[in-house]
Coordinates of C-alpha atoms (C1' of nucleotides) in Angstrom, one line a residue:
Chain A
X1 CA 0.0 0.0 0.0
X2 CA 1.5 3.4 -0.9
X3 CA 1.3 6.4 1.0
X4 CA -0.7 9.7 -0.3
X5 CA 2.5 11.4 -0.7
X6 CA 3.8 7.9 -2.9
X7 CA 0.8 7.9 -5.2
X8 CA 0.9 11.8 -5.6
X9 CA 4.6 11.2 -7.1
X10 CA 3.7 8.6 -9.2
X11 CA 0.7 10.7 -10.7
X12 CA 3.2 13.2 -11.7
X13 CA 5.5 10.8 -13.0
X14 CA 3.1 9.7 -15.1
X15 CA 1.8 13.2 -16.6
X16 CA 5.2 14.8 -16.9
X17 CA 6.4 11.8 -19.0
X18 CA 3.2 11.7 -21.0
X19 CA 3.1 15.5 -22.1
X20 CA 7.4 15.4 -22.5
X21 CA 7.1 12.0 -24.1
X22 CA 10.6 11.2 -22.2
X23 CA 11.5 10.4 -18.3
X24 CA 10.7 12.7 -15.8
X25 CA 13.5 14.8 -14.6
X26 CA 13.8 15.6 -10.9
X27 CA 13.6 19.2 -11.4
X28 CA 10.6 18.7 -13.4
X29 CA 9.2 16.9 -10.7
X30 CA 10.3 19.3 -7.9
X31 CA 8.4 22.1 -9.8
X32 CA 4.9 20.2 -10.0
X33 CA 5.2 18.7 -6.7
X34 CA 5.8 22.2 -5.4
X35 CA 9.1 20.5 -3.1
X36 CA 12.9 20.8 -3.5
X37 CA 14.7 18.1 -5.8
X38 CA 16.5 16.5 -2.5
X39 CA 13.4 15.6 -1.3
X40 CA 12.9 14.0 -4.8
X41 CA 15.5 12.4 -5.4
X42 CA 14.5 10.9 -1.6
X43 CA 11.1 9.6 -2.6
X44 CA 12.3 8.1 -5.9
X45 CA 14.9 5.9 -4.0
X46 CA 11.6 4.7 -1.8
X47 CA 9.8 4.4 -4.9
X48 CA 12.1 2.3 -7.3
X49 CA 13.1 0.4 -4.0
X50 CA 9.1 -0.5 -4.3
X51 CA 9.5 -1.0 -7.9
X52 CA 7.3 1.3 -8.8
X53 CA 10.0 3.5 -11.2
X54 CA 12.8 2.8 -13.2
X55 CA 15.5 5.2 -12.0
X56 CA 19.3 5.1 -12.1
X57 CA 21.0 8.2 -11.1
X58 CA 21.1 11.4 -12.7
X59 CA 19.0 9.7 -15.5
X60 CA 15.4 10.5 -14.6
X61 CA 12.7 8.1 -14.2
X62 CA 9.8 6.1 -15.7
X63 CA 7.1 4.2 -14.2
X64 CA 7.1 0.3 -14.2
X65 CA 4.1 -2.1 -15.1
X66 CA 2.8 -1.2 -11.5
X67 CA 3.6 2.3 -11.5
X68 CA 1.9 3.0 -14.4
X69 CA -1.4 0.8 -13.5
X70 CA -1.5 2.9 -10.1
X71 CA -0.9 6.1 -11.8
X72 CA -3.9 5.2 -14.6
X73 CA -6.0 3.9 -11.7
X74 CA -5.8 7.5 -9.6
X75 CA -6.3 9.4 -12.7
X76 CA -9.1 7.4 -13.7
X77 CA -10.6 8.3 -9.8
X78 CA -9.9 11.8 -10.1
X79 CA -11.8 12.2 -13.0
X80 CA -15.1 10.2 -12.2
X81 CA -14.7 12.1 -8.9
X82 CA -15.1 15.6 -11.3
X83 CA -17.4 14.1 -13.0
X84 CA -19.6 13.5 -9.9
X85 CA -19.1 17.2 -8.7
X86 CA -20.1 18.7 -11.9
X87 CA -23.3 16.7 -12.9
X88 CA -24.4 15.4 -9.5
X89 CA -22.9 18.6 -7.0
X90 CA -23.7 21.3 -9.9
X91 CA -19.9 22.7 -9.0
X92 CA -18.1 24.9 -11.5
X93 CA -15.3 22.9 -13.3
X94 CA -12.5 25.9 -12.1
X95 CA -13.6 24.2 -8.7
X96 CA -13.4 20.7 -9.1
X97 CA -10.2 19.9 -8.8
X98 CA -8.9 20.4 -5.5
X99 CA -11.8 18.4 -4.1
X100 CA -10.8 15.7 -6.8
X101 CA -7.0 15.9 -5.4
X102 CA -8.3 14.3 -2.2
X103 CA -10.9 12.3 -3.3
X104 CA -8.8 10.2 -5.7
X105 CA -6.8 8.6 -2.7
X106 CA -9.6 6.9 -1.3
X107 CA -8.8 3.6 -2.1
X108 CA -11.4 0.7 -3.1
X109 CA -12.4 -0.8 -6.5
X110 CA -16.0 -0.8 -5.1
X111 CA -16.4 2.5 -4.4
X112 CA -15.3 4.0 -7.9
X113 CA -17.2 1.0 -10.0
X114 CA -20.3 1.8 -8.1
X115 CA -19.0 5.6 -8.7
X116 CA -18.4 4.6 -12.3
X117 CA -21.9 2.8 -12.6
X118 CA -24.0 5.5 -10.5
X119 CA -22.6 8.2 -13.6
X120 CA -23.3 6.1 -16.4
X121 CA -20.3 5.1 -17.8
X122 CA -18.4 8.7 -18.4
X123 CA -15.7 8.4 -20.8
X124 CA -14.7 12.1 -20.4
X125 CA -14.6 14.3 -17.6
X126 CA -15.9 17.9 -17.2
X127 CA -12.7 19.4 -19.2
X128 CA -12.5 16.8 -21.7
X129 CA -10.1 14.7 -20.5
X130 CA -10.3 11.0 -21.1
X131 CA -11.6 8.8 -18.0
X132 CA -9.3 5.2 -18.2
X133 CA -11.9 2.2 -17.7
X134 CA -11.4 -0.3 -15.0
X135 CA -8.9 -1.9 -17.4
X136 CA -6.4 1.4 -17.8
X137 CA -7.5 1.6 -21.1
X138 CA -7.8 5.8 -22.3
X139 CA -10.4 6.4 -25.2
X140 CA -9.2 8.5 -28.0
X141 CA -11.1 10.6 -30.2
X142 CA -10.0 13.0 -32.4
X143 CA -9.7 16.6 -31.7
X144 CA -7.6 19.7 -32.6
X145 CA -6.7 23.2 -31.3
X146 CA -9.5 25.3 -32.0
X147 CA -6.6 27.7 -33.8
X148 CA -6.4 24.8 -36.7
X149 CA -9.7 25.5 -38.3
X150 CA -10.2 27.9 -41.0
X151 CA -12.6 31.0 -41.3
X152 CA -16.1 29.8 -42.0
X153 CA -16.1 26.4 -40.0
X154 CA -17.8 25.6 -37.0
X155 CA -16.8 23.1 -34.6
X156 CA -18.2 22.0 -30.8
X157 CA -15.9 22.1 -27.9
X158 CA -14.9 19.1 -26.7
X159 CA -12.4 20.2 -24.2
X160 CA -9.3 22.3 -22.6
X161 CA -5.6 21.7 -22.8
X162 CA -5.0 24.3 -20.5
X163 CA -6.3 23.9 -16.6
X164 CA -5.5 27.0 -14.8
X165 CA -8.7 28.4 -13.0
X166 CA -8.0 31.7 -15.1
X167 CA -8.5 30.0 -18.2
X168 CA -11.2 28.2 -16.9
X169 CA -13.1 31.3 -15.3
X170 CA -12.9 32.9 -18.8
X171 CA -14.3 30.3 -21.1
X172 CA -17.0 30.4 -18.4
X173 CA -17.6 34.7 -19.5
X174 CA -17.4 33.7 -22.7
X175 CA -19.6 30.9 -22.0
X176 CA -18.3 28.2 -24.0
X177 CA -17.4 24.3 -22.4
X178 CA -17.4 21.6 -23.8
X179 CA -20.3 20.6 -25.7
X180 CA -20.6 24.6 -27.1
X181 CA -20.6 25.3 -30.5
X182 CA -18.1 27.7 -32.3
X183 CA -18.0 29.6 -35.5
X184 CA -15.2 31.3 -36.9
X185 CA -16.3 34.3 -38.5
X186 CA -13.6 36.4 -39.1
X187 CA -9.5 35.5 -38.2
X188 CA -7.2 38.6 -37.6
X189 CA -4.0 38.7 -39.8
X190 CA -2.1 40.8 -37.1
X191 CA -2.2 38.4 -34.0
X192 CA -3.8 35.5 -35.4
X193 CA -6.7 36.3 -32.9
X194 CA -10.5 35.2 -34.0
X195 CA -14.1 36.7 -34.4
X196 CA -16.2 33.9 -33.4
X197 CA -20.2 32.7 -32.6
X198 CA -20.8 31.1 -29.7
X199 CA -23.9 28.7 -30.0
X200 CA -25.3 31.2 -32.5
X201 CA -26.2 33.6 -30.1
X202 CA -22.8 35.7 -28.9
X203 CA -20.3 36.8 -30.3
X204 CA -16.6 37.3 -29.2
X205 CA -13.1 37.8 -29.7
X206 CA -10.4 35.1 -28.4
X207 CA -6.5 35.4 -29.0
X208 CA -4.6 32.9 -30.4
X209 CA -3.6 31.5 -27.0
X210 CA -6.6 31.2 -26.0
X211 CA -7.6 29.4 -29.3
X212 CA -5.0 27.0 -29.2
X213 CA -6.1 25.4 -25.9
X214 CA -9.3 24.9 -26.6
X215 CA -10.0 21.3 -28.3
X216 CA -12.7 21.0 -30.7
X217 CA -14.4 18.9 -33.3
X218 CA -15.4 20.2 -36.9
X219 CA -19.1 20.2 -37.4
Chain B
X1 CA -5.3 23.0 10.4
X2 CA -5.9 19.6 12.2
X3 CA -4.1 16.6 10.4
X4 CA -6.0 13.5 9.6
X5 CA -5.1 11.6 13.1
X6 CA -5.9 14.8 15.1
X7 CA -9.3 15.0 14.0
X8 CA -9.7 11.0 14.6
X9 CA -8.5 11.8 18.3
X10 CA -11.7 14.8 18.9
X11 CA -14.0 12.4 17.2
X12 CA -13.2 9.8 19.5
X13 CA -13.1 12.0 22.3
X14 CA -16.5 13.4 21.3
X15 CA -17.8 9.7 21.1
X16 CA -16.7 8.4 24.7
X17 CA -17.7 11.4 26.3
X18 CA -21.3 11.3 24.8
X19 CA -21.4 7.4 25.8
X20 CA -20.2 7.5 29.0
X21 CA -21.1 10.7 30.3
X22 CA -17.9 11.9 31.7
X23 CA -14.4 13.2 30.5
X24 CA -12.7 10.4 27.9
X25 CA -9.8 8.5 29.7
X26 CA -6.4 7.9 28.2
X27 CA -6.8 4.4 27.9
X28 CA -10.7 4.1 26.9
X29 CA -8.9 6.7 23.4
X30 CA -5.9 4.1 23.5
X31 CA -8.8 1.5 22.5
X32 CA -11.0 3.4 20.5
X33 CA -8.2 4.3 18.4
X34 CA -6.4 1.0 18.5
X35 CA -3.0 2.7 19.7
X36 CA -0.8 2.9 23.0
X37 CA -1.7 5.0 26.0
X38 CA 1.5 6.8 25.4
X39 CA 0.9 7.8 21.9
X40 CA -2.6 8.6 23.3
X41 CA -0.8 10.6 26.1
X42 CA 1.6 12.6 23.1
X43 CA -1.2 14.0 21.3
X44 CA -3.5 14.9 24.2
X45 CA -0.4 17.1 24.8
X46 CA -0.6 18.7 21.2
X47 CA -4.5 18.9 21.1
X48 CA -4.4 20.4 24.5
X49 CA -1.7 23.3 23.0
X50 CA -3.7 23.9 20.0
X51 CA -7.2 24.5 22.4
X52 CA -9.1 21.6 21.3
X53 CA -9.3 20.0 24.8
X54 CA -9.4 20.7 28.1
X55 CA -6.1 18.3 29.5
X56 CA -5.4 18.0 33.5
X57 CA -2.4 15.0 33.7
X58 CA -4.2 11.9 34.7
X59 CA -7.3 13.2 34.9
X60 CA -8.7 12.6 30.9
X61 CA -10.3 15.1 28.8
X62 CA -13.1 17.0 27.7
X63 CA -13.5 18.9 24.0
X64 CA -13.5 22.9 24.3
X65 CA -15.7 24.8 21.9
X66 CA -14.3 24.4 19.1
X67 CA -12.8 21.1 19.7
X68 CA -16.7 20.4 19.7
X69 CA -17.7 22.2 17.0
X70 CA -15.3 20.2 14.4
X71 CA -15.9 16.8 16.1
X72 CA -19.5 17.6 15.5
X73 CA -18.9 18.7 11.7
X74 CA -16.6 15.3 11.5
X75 CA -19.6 13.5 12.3
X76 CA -22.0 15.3 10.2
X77 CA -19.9 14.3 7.0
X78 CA -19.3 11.3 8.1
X79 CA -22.8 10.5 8.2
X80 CA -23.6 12.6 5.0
X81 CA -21.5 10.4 2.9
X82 CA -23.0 7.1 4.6
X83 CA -26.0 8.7 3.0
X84 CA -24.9 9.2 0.1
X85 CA -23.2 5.5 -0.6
X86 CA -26.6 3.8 0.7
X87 CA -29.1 5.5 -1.4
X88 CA -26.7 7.0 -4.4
X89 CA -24.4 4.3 -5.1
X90 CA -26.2 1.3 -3.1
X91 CA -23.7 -0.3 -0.8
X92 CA -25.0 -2.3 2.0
X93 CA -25.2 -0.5 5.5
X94 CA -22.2 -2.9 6.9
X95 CA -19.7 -1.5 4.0
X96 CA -20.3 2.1 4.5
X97 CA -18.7 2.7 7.5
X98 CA -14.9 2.1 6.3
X99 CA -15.1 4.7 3.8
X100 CA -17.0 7.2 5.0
X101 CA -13.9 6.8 7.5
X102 CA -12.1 8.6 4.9
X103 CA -14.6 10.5 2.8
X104 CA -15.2 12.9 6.6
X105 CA -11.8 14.1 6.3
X106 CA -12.1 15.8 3.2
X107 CA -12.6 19.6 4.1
X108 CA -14.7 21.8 2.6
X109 CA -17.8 23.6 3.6
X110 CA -19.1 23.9 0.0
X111 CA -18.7 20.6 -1.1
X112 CA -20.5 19.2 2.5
X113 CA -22.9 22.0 1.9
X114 CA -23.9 21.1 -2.0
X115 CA -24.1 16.8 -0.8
X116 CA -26.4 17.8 1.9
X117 CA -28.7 19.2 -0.9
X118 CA -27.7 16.7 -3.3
X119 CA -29.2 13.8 -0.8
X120 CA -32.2 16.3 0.3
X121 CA -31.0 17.3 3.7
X122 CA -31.4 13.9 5.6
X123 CA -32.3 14.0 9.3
X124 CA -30.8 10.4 9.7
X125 CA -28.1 8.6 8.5
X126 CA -28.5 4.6 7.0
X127 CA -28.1 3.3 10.9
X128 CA -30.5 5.4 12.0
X129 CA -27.5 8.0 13.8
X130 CA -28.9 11.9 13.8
X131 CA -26.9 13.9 11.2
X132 CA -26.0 17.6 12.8
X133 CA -26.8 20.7 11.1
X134 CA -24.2 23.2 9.7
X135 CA -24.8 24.5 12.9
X136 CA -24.2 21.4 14.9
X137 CA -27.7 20.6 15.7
X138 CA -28.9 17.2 16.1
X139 CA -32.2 15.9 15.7
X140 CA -33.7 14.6 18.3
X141 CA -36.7 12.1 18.1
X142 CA -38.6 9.4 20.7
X143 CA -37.2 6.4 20.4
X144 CA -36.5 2.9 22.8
X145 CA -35.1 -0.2 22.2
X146 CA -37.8 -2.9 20.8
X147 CA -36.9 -5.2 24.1
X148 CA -39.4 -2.3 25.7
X149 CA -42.2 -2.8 24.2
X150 CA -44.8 -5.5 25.3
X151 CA -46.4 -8.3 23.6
X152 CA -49.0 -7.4 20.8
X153 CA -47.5 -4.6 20.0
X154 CA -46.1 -3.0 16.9
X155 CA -43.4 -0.9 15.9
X156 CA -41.4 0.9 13.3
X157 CA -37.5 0.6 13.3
X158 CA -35.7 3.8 13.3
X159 CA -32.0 2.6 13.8
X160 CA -29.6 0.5 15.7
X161 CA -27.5 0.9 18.7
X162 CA -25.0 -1.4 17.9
X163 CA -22.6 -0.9 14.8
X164 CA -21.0 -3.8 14.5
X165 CA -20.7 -5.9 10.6
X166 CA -22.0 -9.0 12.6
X167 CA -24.9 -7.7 14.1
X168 CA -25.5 -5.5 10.8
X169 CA -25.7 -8.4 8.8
X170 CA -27.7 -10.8 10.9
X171 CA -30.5 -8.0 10.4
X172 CA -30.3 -8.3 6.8
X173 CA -30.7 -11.7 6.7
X174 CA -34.1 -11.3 8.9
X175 CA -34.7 -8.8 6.5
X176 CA -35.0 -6.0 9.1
X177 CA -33.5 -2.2 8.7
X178 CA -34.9 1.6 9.5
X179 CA -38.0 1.5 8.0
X180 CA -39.3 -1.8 8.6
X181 CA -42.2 -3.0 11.0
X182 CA -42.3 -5.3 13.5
X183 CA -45.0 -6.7 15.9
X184 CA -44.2 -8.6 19.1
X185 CA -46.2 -12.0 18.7
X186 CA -44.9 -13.2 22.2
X187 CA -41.8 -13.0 24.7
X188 CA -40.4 -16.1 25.2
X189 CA -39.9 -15.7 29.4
X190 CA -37.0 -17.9 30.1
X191 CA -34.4 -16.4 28.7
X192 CA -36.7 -13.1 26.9
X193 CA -36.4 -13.3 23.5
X194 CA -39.0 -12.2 21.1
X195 CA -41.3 -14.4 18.5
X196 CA -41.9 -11.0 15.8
X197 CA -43.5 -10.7 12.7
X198 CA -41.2 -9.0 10.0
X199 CA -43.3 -6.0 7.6
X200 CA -46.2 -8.1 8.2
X201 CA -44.8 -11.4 6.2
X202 CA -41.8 -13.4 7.8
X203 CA -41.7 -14.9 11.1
X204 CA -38.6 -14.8 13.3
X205 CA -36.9 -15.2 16.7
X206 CA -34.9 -12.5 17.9
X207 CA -32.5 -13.1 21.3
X208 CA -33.2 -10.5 23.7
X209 CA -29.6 -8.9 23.0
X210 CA -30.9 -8.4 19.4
X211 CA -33.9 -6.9 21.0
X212 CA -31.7 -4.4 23.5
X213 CA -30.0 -3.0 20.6
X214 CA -32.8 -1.8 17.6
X215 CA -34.7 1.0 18.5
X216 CA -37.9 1.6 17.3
X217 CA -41.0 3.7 17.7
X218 CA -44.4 2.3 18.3
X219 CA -47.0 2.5 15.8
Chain C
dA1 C1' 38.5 20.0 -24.1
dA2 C1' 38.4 23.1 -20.2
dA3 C1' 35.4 26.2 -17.8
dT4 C1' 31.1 27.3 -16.4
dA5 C1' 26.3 26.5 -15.6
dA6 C1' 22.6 23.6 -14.5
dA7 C1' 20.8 19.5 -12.6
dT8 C1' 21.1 16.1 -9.3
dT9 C1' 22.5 13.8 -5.2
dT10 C1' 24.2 13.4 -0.4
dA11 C1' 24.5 14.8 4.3
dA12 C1' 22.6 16.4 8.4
dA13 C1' 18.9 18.0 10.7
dC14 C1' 13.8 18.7 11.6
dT15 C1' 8.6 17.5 12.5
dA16 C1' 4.6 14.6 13.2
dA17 C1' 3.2 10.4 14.7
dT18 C1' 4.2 6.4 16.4
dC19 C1' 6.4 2.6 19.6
dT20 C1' 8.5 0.0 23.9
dA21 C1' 10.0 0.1 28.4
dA22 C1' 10.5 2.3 32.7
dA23 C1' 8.7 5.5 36.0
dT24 C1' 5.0 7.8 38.3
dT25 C1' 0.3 8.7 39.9
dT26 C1' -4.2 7.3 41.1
dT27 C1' -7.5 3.8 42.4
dT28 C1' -8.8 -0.3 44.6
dT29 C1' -8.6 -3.6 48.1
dG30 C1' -7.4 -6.4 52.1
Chain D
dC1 C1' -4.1 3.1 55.5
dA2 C1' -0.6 0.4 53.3
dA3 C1' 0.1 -2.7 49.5
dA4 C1' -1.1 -4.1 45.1
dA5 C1' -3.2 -3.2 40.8
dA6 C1' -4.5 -0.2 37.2
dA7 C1' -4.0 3.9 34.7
dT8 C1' -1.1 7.3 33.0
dT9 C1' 3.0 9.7 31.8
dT10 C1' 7.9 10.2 30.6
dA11 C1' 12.1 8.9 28.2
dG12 C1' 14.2 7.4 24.3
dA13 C1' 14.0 5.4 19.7
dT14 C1' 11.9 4.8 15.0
dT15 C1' 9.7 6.0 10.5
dA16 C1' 7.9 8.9 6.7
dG17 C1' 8.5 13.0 4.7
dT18 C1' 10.5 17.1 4.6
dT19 C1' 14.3 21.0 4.6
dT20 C1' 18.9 23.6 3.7
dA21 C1' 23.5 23.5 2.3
dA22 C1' 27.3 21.3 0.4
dA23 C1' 29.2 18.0 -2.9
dT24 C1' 28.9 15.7 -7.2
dT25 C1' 27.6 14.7 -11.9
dT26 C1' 26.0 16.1 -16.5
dA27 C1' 25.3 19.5 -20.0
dT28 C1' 26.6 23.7 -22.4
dT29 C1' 29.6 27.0 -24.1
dT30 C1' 33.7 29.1 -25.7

DNA sequence: AAATAAATTTAAACTAATCTAAATTTTTTG
DNA sequence: CAAAAAATTTAGATTAGTTTAAATTTATTT
């Protein structure tokens, strides 16, 4: 049985090698885990002493077998955990997942099946992430940066690639999450920004940061 | 801040006071909380700095004000989310307990507050136990064990008295939980148990130690 | 390829929570 | 009320997780 702390690491692990495609650094996991790479390089001694990591010195680490079916396992509880808050507690997504932080560590397969059942089967959570099934397995759909479409096409939102609770608070001005439609109207040459519909009713101007982290499907 | 085991410690405190009507003793906490009387000992010590108890050596403790008050909201979720994993995600009564365990210690006001209304503010919890208010307020209502009542008469069970999986699941198997009715056909005198008919349909014989520890109402 | 910078690890120390064993205080009992 | 028993506390050690500062290794630059 890992400890909070443990499982928190190996969550991590897992994302920083998933969106670097390589092995987690130390560093890199100092910074997320908001700690000093000492106490890093301490856990991931604990951890590959567990076998939960592959890690040699000065080289980084990736998960093992284990690692990576504990890691799936807690993401997969986080995000049926958002999903309950969402559609069952009506929060706001910006709030969500703090509350999801904890509740993910509450270990029982019965709990999040009956979870899992109780929601209907969600296969993505409130920002469009993909919710693993019992078996770790991700579904994959495709999507694109909102900033890859052309003037003229619509699309509907089918997530965020971008989590901060600024971004989030302004999609939620602009009213658009997933499920909204978009329409590109008009794209500035200067800074790549757009005019765009939302779900034929408002209309509003998003930069090209903001486009880019928006996922969407054409329409 | 109170960690995790801190807030187990004013819960149990809360607990043995309310049972036995006096201050909790240092070894009556050492069981409760399956630990040593010195490790008991240390954190009365640190619970007593941070004003959560009142602490005389050797003489046990009592909860101050606001060692009360959190206790009491400990108890609230706890019984919230026993709630919530009978009736939302249908676990029998004897499985609850473990993880509600763990569910209470997740802080936040809103998310209590937005379950509360999500399970239409129960008075009760699955066992029957009186759920505080957000202002710490519990419900009181008549009640008496069924070993009370006399022969030919019926009742209504409202909860139990005893918590234990054993005892929990012997009452499912005679079919019998809050809700259900039961009418005394006869009380056996030599050793008192109870001949009772079960919602009007099954027949059973319940030891007087059974009897002692459901509480009902008479209807 | 040496010098410098950046990343990582080691060492030593700290805190919270725990334990065992010994010492002390309170309670019970002959 | 003194002796014995029970309850409680103290002392000292242990473990998980953390920190800062110093030392080491790897990467980058001239």
């Amino acid at each position: 049985m890992l400890s909070f702390t443990e499982e928190n690491y190996l969550k991590a692990i897992f994302k920083i090698s998933e969106k670097e495609k390589k092995s987690a650094s130390t560093n890199s996991l100092a910074r997320h885990l908001d700690t000093t790479p000492a106490s890093v390089t301490d856990m991931l001694k604990r951890l590959a002493e567990k076998e939960m990591i592959h890690y040699e010195r000065y080289k980084g680490v990736t998960l093992t077998a284990e690692g990576n079916r504990i890691a799936t396992s807690l993401i997969r509880r986080h995000r049926l955990w958002e999903v309950f808050l969402v559609e069952k507690l009506r929060f706001d997504w910006e709030h969500v997942h703090d509350l999801a932080e904890e509740l993910e560590h509450i270990y029982s397969e019965e709990l999040i099946s009956r979870l899992d059942a109780f929601l209907n089967y969600p296969k993505f959570d409130p920002h469009g992430d993909s919710i693993p099934n019992a078996e770790g397995k991700f579904t994959i759909r495709n999507q694109m940066p909102l900033s890859d479409l052309m003037t003229g096409q619509s699309c509907q939102v089918l997530g965020v690639k971008e989590h901060s609770n600024a971004f989030l608070r302004y999609l939620n001005q602009i009213k658009v999450k997933p499920g909204t439609q978009i329409k590109i109207e008009e794209r500035i040459e200067f800074d790549a920004s757009l005019r765009v519909l939302i779900d034929q009713k408002e209309r509003s101007t998003i930069s090209d940061s903001v486009a880019q982290s928006l996922l969407v499907k054409r329409i």
